[in-house]
PDB file of C-alpha atoms in Angstrom:
ATOM      1  CA  PHE A   1       0.000   0.000   0.000  1.00  0.00           C
ATOM      2  CA  GLY A   2       3.018   2.267  -0.363  1.00  0.00           C
ATOM      3  CA  LYS A   3       2.948   5.364   1.820  1.00  0.00           C
ATOM      4  CA  THR A   4      -0.799   5.165   2.508  1.00  0.00           C
ATOM      5  CA  LYS A   5      -1.451   5.550   6.225  1.00  0.00           C
ATOM      6  CA  ILE A   6      -3.450   2.831   7.939  1.00  0.00           C
ATOM      7  CA  GLY A   7      -6.179   5.294   8.798  1.00  0.00           C
ATOM      8  CA  ASP A   8      -6.526   6.308   5.151  1.00  0.00           C
ATOM      9  CA  LEU A   9      -7.009   2.790   3.747  1.00  0.00           C
ATOM     10  CA  ARG A  10     -10.364   2.114   2.089  1.00  0.00           C
ATOM     11  CA  ARG A  11     -12.154  -1.178   1.591  1.00  0.00           C
ATOM     12  CA  SER A  12     -11.803  -0.717  -2.171  1.00  0.00           C
ATOM     13  CA  ASP A  13      -8.003  -0.583  -1.718  1.00  0.00           C
ATOM     14  CA  VAL A  14      -8.055  -3.894   0.118  1.00  0.00           C
ATOM     15  CA  LYS A  15     -10.334  -5.521  -2.478  1.00  0.00           C
ATOM     16  CA  ARG A  16      -8.081  -4.410  -5.321  1.00  0.00           C
ATOM     17  CA  TRP A  17      -4.958  -5.646  -3.482  1.00  0.00           C
ATOM     18  CA  HIS A  18      -6.606  -9.003  -2.679  1.00  0.00           C
ATOM     19  CA  SER A  19      -7.484  -9.468  -6.353  1.00  0.00           C
ATOM     20  CA  LEU A  20      -3.936  -8.641  -7.464  1.00  0.00           C
ATOM     21  CA  VAL A  21      -2.405 -11.115  -5.004  1.00  0.00           C
ATOM     22  CA  GLY A  22      -4.889 -13.747  -6.179  1.00  0.00           C
ATOM     23  CA  ALA A  23      -3.963 -13.213  -9.809  1.00  0.00           C
ATOM     24  CA  LYS A  24      -0.235 -13.323  -9.100  1.00  0.00           C
ATOM     25  CA  ARG A  25       0.098 -16.002  -6.395  1.00  0.00           C
ATOM     26  CA  GLY A  26      -3.191 -17.892  -6.418  1.00  0.00           C
ATOM     27  CA  HIS A  27      -6.380 -17.852  -4.369  1.00  0.00           C
ATOM     28  CA  TYR A  28      -5.012 -19.766  -1.402  1.00  0.00           C
ATOM     29  CA  ALA A  29      -2.071 -17.380  -0.916  1.00  0.00           C
ATOM     30  CA  ALA A  30      -4.335 -14.342  -1.384  1.00  0.00           C
ATOM     31  CA  ASN A  31      -6.758 -15.567   1.270  1.00  0.00           C
ATOM     32  CA  ARG A  32      -3.959 -16.223   3.767  1.00  0.00           C
ATOM     33  CA  ALA A  33      -2.550 -12.758   3.096  1.00  0.00           C
ATOM     34  CA  LEU A  34      -6.003 -11.209   3.618  1.00  0.00           C
ATOM     35  CA  ALA A  35      -6.320 -13.022   6.948  1.00  0.00           C
ATOM     36  CA  VAL A  36      -3.001 -11.527   8.078  1.00  0.00           C
ATOM     37  CA  LEU A  37      -4.082  -8.047   6.973  1.00  0.00           C
ATOM     38  CA  ARG A  38      -7.361  -8.395   8.879  1.00  0.00           C
ATOM     39  CA  LYS A  39      -5.395  -9.176  12.035  1.00  0.00           C
ATOM     40  CA  ILE A  40      -3.051  -6.238  11.485  1.00  0.00           C
ATOM     41  CA  LEU A  41      -5.953  -3.831  11.006  1.00  0.00           C
ATOM     42  CA  SER A  42      -7.806  -5.302  13.970  1.00  0.00           C
ATOM     43  CA  LEU A  43      -4.819  -4.461  16.166  1.00  0.00           C
ATOM     44  CA  ALA A  44      -4.596  -1.034  14.536  1.00  0.00           C
ATOM     45  CA  VAL A  45      -8.203  -0.332  15.554  1.00  0.00           C
ATOM     46  CA  LYS A  46      -8.475  -2.027  18.960  1.00  0.00           C
ATOM     47  CA  GLU A  47      -4.969  -1.768  20.383  1.00  0.00           C
ATOM     48  CA  TRP A  48      -3.003   0.972  18.646  1.00  0.00           C
ATOM     49  CA  GLU A  49      -5.838   3.438  17.840  1.00  0.00           C
ATOM     50  CA  LEU A  50      -4.414   4.133  14.386  1.00  0.00           C
ATOM     51  CA  ALA A  51      -7.718   3.626  12.541  1.00  0.00           C
ATOM     52  CA  ALA A  52     -11.397   3.829  13.314  1.00  0.00           C
ATOM     53  CA  VAL A  53     -12.577   0.879  11.216  1.00  0.00           C
ATOM     54  CA  ASN A  54     -11.077  -2.426  10.063  1.00  0.00           C
ATOM     55  CA  VAL A  55     -11.603  -2.028   6.330  1.00  0.00           C
ATOM     56  CA  ALA A  56     -10.495  -5.612   5.620  1.00  0.00           C
ATOM     57  CA  THR A  57     -13.595  -6.915   7.390  1.00  0.00           C
ATOM     58  CA  GLY A  58     -16.250  -7.826   4.846  1.00  0.00           C
ATOM     59  CA  VAL A  59     -13.836  -8.360   1.954  1.00  0.00           C
ATOM     60  CA  ALA A  60     -14.834 -11.743   0.555  1.00  0.00           C
ATOM     61  CA  MET A  61     -12.331 -14.572   0.414  1.00  0.00           C
ATOM     62  CA  PHE A  62     -11.798 -16.461  -2.833  1.00  0.00           C
ATOM     63  CA  PRO A  63     -13.481 -19.882  -2.866  1.00  0.00           C
ATOM     64  CA  GLU A  64     -11.089 -22.723  -2.043  1.00  0.00           C
ATOM     65  CA  THR A  65     -11.286 -26.440  -2.627  1.00  0.00           C
ATOM     66  CA  LYS A  66     -10.927 -28.169   0.712  1.00  0.00           C
ATOM     67  CA  ARG A  67      -7.862 -30.415   0.760  1.00  0.00           C
ATOM     68  CA  GLU A  68      -7.386 -33.072   3.431  1.00  0.00           C
ATOM     69  CA  ALA A  69      -4.541 -35.185   2.115  1.00  0.00           C
ATOM     70  CA  PHE A  70      -2.139 -37.450   3.930  1.00  0.00           C
ATOM     71  CA  GLY A  71       0.882 -39.485   2.953  1.00  0.00           C
ATOM     72  CA  THR A  72       0.001 -42.999   1.854  1.00  0.00           C
ATOM     73  CA  ASP A  73       2.128 -46.022   2.719  1.00  0.00           C
ATOM     74  CA  ALA A  74       3.764 -45.768  -0.716  1.00  0.00           C
ATOM     75  CA  ASP A  75       4.430 -42.042  -0.210  1.00  0.00           C
ATOM     76  CA  LEU A  76       6.112 -42.696   3.123  1.00  0.00           C
ATOM     77  CA  VAL A  77       8.249 -45.476   1.666  1.00  0.00           C
ATOM     78  CA  ALA A  78       9.419 -43.134  -1.106  1.00  0.00           C
ATOM     79  CA  LEU A  79      10.007 -40.343   1.382  1.00  0.00           C
ATOM     80  CA  GLY A  80      12.010 -42.578   3.706  1.00  0.00           C
ATOM     81  CA  ALA A  81      14.156 -43.909   0.865  1.00  0.00           C
ATOM     82  CA  TYR A  82      14.930 -40.380  -0.325  1.00  0.00           C
ATOM     83  CA  LEU A  83      15.878 -39.177   3.166  1.00  0.00           C
ATOM     84  CA  ALA A  84      18.241 -42.103   3.691  1.00  0.00           C
ATOM     85  CA  ALA A  85      19.945 -41.614   0.330  1.00  0.00           C
ATOM     86  CA  ALA A  86      20.048 -37.800   0.483  1.00  0.00           C
ATOM     87  CA  GLU A  87      21.529 -37.788   3.964  1.00  0.00           C
ATOM     88  CA  ALA A  88      24.144 -40.390   2.964  1.00  0.00           C
ATOM     89  CA  ASP A  89      25.349 -38.539  -0.139  1.00  0.00           C
ATOM     90  CA  GLY A  90      25.076 -35.037   1.297  1.00  0.00           C
ATOM     91  CA  ARG A  91      22.178 -33.751  -0.804  1.00  0.00           C
ATOM     92  CA  ALA A  92      20.269 -32.960   2.384  1.00  0.00           C
ATOM     93  CA  SER A  93      21.455 -32.182   5.897  1.00  0.00           C
ATOM     94  CA  ALA A  94      20.914 -34.621   8.729  1.00  0.00           C
ATOM     95  CA  ALA A  95      18.950 -31.914  10.539  1.00  0.00           C
ATOM     96  CA  PHE A  96      16.457 -31.576   7.668  1.00  0.00           C
ATOM     97  CA  CYS A  97      16.098 -35.344   7.254  1.00  0.00           C
ATOM     98  CA  ASN A  98      15.532 -35.926  10.962  1.00  0.00           C
ATOM     99  CA  ALA A  99      13.012 -33.076  11.141  1.00  0.00           C
ATOM    100  CA  VAL A 100      10.982 -34.696   8.333  1.00  0.00           C
ATOM    101  CA  ARG A 101      11.186 -38.071  10.060  1.00  0.00           C
ATOM    102  CA  LEU A 102       9.857 -36.575  13.300  1.00  0.00           C
ATOM    103  CA  LEU A 103       6.997 -34.891  11.411  1.00  0.00           C
ATOM    104  CA  ALA A 104       5.965 -38.245   9.983  1.00  0.00           C
ATOM    105  CA  LEU A 105       6.326 -40.165  13.237  1.00  0.00           C
ATOM    106  CA  SER A 106       4.880 -37.714  15.752  1.00  0.00           C
ATOM    107  CA  GLY A 107       2.098 -35.680  14.121  1.00  0.00           C
ATOM    108  CA  MET A 108       3.668 -32.495  15.480  1.00  0.00           C
ATOM    109  CA  ARG A 109       3.304 -29.159  13.704  1.00  0.00           C
ATOM    110  CA  LEU A 110       6.163 -27.956  11.528  1.00  0.00           C
ATOM    111  CA  GLY A 111       6.895 -24.995  13.794  1.00  0.00           C
ATOM    112  CA  GLU A 112       6.953 -27.263  16.839  1.00  0.00           C
ATOM    113  CA  VAL A 113       9.495 -29.535  15.184  1.00  0.00           C
ATOM    114  CA  LEU A 114      11.804 -26.859  13.776  1.00  0.00           C
ATOM    115  CA  GLY A 115      12.009 -25.035  17.103  1.00  0.00           C
ATOM    116  CA  LEU A 116      12.353 -28.164  19.237  1.00  0.00           C
ATOM    117  CA  GLU A 117      14.979 -27.797  21.964  1.00  0.00           C
ATOM    118  CA  ARG A 118      16.833 -30.704  23.508  1.00  0.00           C
ATOM    119  CA  SER A 119      15.676 -29.583  26.957  1.00  0.00           C
ATOM    120  CA  SER A 120      12.058 -30.247  25.890  1.00  0.00           C
ATOM    121  CA  VAL A 121      12.710 -33.959  25.347  1.00  0.00           C
ATOM    122  CA  ASP A 122      12.234 -36.108  28.442  1.00  0.00           C
ATOM    123  CA  PHE A 123      13.838 -39.472  27.698  1.00  0.00           C
ATOM    124  CA  GLN A 124      12.912 -40.827  31.125  1.00  0.00           C
ATOM    125  CA  ALA A 125       9.178 -40.196  30.744  1.00  0.00           C
ATOM    126  CA  TRP A 126       9.237 -40.759  26.961  1.00  0.00           C
ATOM    127  CA  VAL A 127       7.507 -37.461  26.193  1.00  0.00           C
ATOM    128  CA  ILE A 128       8.235 -34.220  24.349  1.00  0.00           C
ATOM    129  CA  ARG A 129       7.095 -31.299  26.486  1.00  0.00           C
ATOM    130  CA  LEU A 130       5.847 -28.382  24.378  1.00  0.00           C
ATOM    131  CA  GLU A 131       5.381 -25.285  26.517  1.00  0.00           C
ATOM    132  CA  ASP A 132       4.425 -22.869  23.733  1.00  0.00           C
ATOM    133  CA  ALA A 133       2.273 -25.040  21.470  1.00  0.00           C
ATOM    134  CA  LYS A 134      -0.463 -23.426  19.379  1.00  0.00           C
ATOM    135  CA  ALA A 135      -3.348 -24.667  21.557  1.00  0.00           C
ATOM    136  CA  GLY A 136      -1.472 -24.486  24.847  1.00  0.00           C
ATOM    137  CA  ALA A 137       1.205 -26.507  26.599  1.00  0.00           C
ATOM    138  CA  ARG A 138       1.057 -30.246  26.044  1.00  0.00           C
ATOM    139  CA  SER A 139       3.152 -33.395  26.225  1.00  0.00           C
ATOM    140  CA  VAL A 140       3.622 -35.514  23.090  1.00  0.00           C
ATOM    141  CA  PRO A 141       4.193 -39.216  23.822  1.00  0.00           C
ATOM    142  CA  MET A 142       7.303 -40.686  22.210  1.00  0.00           C
ATOM    143  CA  PRO A 143       6.953 -44.159  20.705  1.00  0.00           C
ATOM    144  CA  ALA A 144      10.174 -46.176  20.739  1.00  0.00           C
ATOM    145  CA  ARG A 145      10.964 -45.185  17.140  1.00  0.00           C
ATOM    146  CA  VAL A 146      10.757 -41.480  17.991  1.00  0.00           C
ATOM    147  CA  ARG A 147      12.868 -41.975  21.103  1.00  0.00           C
ATOM    148  CA  ASP A 148      15.524 -43.789  19.077  1.00  0.00           C
ATOM    149  CA  LEU A 149      15.480 -41.054  16.435  1.00  0.00           C
ATOM    150  CA  LEU A 150      15.976 -38.220  18.908  1.00  0.00           C
ATOM    151  CA  ALA A 151      18.483 -40.099  21.066  1.00  0.00           C
ATOM    152  CA  GLY A 152      20.557 -40.794  17.964  1.00  0.00           C
ATOM    153  CA  ILE A 153      21.056 -37.106  17.135  1.00  0.00           C
ATOM    154  CA  PRO A 154      24.667 -36.408  18.190  1.00  0.00           C
ATOM    155  CA  LYS A 155      25.691 -33.536  20.424  1.00  0.00           C
ATOM    156  CA  SER A 156      28.401 -31.111  19.350  1.00  0.00           C
ATOM    157  CA  GLY A 157      30.425 -29.959  22.312  1.00  0.00           C
ATOM    158  CA  ARG A 158      28.920 -29.786  25.775  1.00  0.00           C
ATOM    159  CA  THR A 159      25.452 -28.521  24.871  1.00  0.00           C
ATOM    160  CA  VAL A 160      23.202 -28.387  21.852  1.00  0.00           C
ATOM    161  CA  ARG A 161      20.143 -26.192  22.180  1.00  0.00           C
ATOM    162  CA  PHE A 162      18.144 -27.071  19.071  1.00  0.00           C
ATOM    163  CA  LEU A 163      17.789 -30.670  17.951  1.00  0.00           C
ATOM    164  CA  PHE A 164      17.498 -29.643  14.310  1.00  0.00           C
ATOM    165  CA  GLY A 165      20.169 -26.990  14.156  1.00  0.00           C
ATOM    166  CA  ALA A 166      21.136 -25.095  11.040  1.00  0.00           C
ATOM    167  CA  ASP A 167      24.686 -24.787  12.350  1.00  0.00           C
ATOM    168  CA  ALA A 168      27.091 -27.410  13.645  1.00  0.00           C
ATOM    169  CA  LYS A 169      26.638 -26.377  17.274  1.00  0.00           C
ATOM    170  CA  GLY A 170      22.852 -26.370  17.173  1.00  0.00           C
ATOM    171  CA  GLU A 171      22.647 -22.768  18.317  1.00  0.00           C
ATOM    172  CA  ARG A 172      20.235 -21.768  15.532  1.00  0.00           C
ATOM    173  CA  PRO A 173      17.267 -23.859  14.352  1.00  0.00           C
ATOM    174  CA  ILE A 174      16.528 -24.574  10.704  1.00  0.00           C
ATOM    175  CA  SER A 175      14.466 -21.673   9.411  1.00  0.00           C
ATOM    176  CA  PRO A 176      11.136 -22.271   7.654  1.00  0.00           C
ATOM    177  CA  GLY A 177      12.738 -21.013   4.427  1.00  0.00           C
ATOM    178  CA  GLU A 178      15.620 -23.477   4.679  1.00  0.00           C
ATOM    179  CA  PHE A 179      13.180 -26.272   5.383  1.00  0.00           C
ATOM    180  CA  ARG A 180      11.015 -25.332   2.381  1.00  0.00           C
ATOM    181  CA  THR A 181      14.078 -25.424   0.121  1.00  0.00           C
ATOM    182  CA  GLY A 182      14.897 -28.951   1.284  1.00  0.00           C
ATOM    183  CA  TRP A 183      11.252 -29.948   0.875  1.00  0.00           C
ATOM    184  CA  ARG A 184      11.204 -28.694  -2.734  1.00  0.00           C
ATOM    185  CA  HIS A 185      14.277 -30.766  -3.549  1.00  0.00           C
ATOM    186  CA  MET A 186      12.641 -33.803  -1.954  1.00  0.00           C
ATOM    187  CA  ARG A 187       9.428 -33.389  -3.948  1.00  0.00           C
ATOM    188  CA  ALA A 188      11.325 -32.979  -7.197  1.00  0.00           C
ATOM    189  CA  ALA A 189      13.416 -36.094  -6.566  1.00  0.00           C
ATOM    190  CA  THR A 190      10.561 -38.349  -5.437  1.00  0.00           C
ATOM    191  CA  GLY A 191       7.697 -37.184  -7.649  1.00  0.00           C
ATOM    192  CA  LEU A 192       5.619 -36.375  -4.545  1.00  0.00           C
ATOM    193  CA  ALA A 193       4.755 -33.005  -6.054  1.00  0.00           C
ATOM    194  CA  SER A 194       1.600 -32.392  -4.003  1.00  0.00           C
ATOM    195  CA  LEU A 195       2.868 -33.606  -0.611  1.00  0.00           C
ATOM    196  CA  ARG A 196       2.948 -30.876   2.035  1.00  0.00           C
ATOM    197  CA  PRO A 197       4.623 -31.032   5.465  1.00  0.00           C
ATOM    198  CA  HIS A 198       1.192 -30.697   7.077  1.00  0.00           C
ATOM    199  CA  ASP A 199       0.051 -33.823   5.223  1.00  0.00           C
ATOM    200  CA  LEU A 200       2.367 -35.829   7.477  1.00  0.00           C
ATOM    201  CA  ARG A 201       0.413 -34.515  10.464  1.00  0.00           C
ATOM    202  CA  HIS A 202      -2.828 -35.594   8.779  1.00  0.00           C
ATOM    203  CA  GLY A 203      -1.225 -38.976   8.213  1.00  0.00           C
ATOM    204  CA  ALA A 204      -0.383 -39.417  11.890  1.00  0.00           C
ATOM    205  CA  ALA A 205      -4.018 -38.728  12.771  1.00  0.00           C
ATOM    206  CA  THR A 206      -5.327 -41.056  10.065  1.00  0.00           C
ATOM    207  CA  PHE A 207      -3.041 -43.926  11.012  1.00  0.00           C
ATOM    208  CA  GLY A 208      -3.898 -43.375  14.680  1.00  0.00           C
ATOM    209  CA  ALA A 209      -7.604 -43.624  13.912  1.00  0.00           C
ATOM    210  CA  GLN A 210      -7.044 -46.749  11.832  1.00  0.00           C
ATOM    211  CA  ALA A 211      -5.213 -48.270  14.805  1.00  0.00           C
ATOM    212  CA  GLY A 212      -8.265 -47.701  17.019  1.00  0.00           C
ATOM    213  CA  ALA A 213      -7.555 -44.371  18.754  1.00  0.00           C
ATOM    214  CA  ASN A 214     -10.720 -42.396  19.494  1.00  0.00           C
ATOM    215  CA  ALA A 215     -11.315 -38.750  18.634  1.00  0.00           C
ATOM    216  CA  PHE A 216     -10.543 -37.482  22.154  1.00  0.00           C
ATOM    217  CA  LEU A 217      -7.186 -39.253  22.284  1.00  0.00           C
ATOM    218  CA  LEU A 218      -6.244 -37.946  18.841  1.00  0.00           C
ATOM    219  CA  ARG A 219      -7.341 -34.432  19.785  1.00  0.00           C
ATOM    220  CA  ASP A 220      -5.035 -34.407  22.791  1.00  0.00           C
ATOM    221  CA  TYR A 221      -2.177 -36.102  20.932  1.00  0.00           C
ATOM    222  CA  LEU A 222      -2.256 -33.552  18.097  1.00  0.00           C
ATOM    223  CA  GLY A 223      -2.913 -30.577  20.357  1.00  0.00           C
ATOM    224  CA  HIS A 224      -6.157 -29.454  18.725  1.00  0.00           C
TER     225      HIS A 224
END
């Protein structure tokens, strides 16, 4: 919106911007951007007193096709084979590969995995303790495979803060941008062009339901 002040924005400005984003980046991206703008303008009105009205309210979202996909058994086999090979030949970092493995095995959110600190993993109680999860603090049970995965991540020096560190000492976590780059390479190499990180979370819920877990157990496990 250039130099336009928040208080001078009009609903027609927002509609025109939403249409331009939709034409350039697609309806899904435009709708997510509009949701962010609504929140910004809501704060501008209610908290910062920079505008009298939230002009993004009432701007219609583009219609979206609901997508509830999850990785099939074949998808997971292909994904696992790629991670093993890419980690072995250096195409992908061990941190990226292990982060993807934890996504598939735990049902955790991407942000929860990328920012996971070693201090949050309780190997005695077999749980991952998430203090700042989206829906509030919760503990994620660790099956034996998850415990083995996390226990096998080596430490560099005396302490390593982040389990999936972007640097050798684990002082900085993999950024979402770095993860997306690795994910694009994985999709190109495996042919899993439509697989999203969040689909692995859907898969954990689906496989849990198929194994007999009820809706309340899955709700608590996923942190809904």
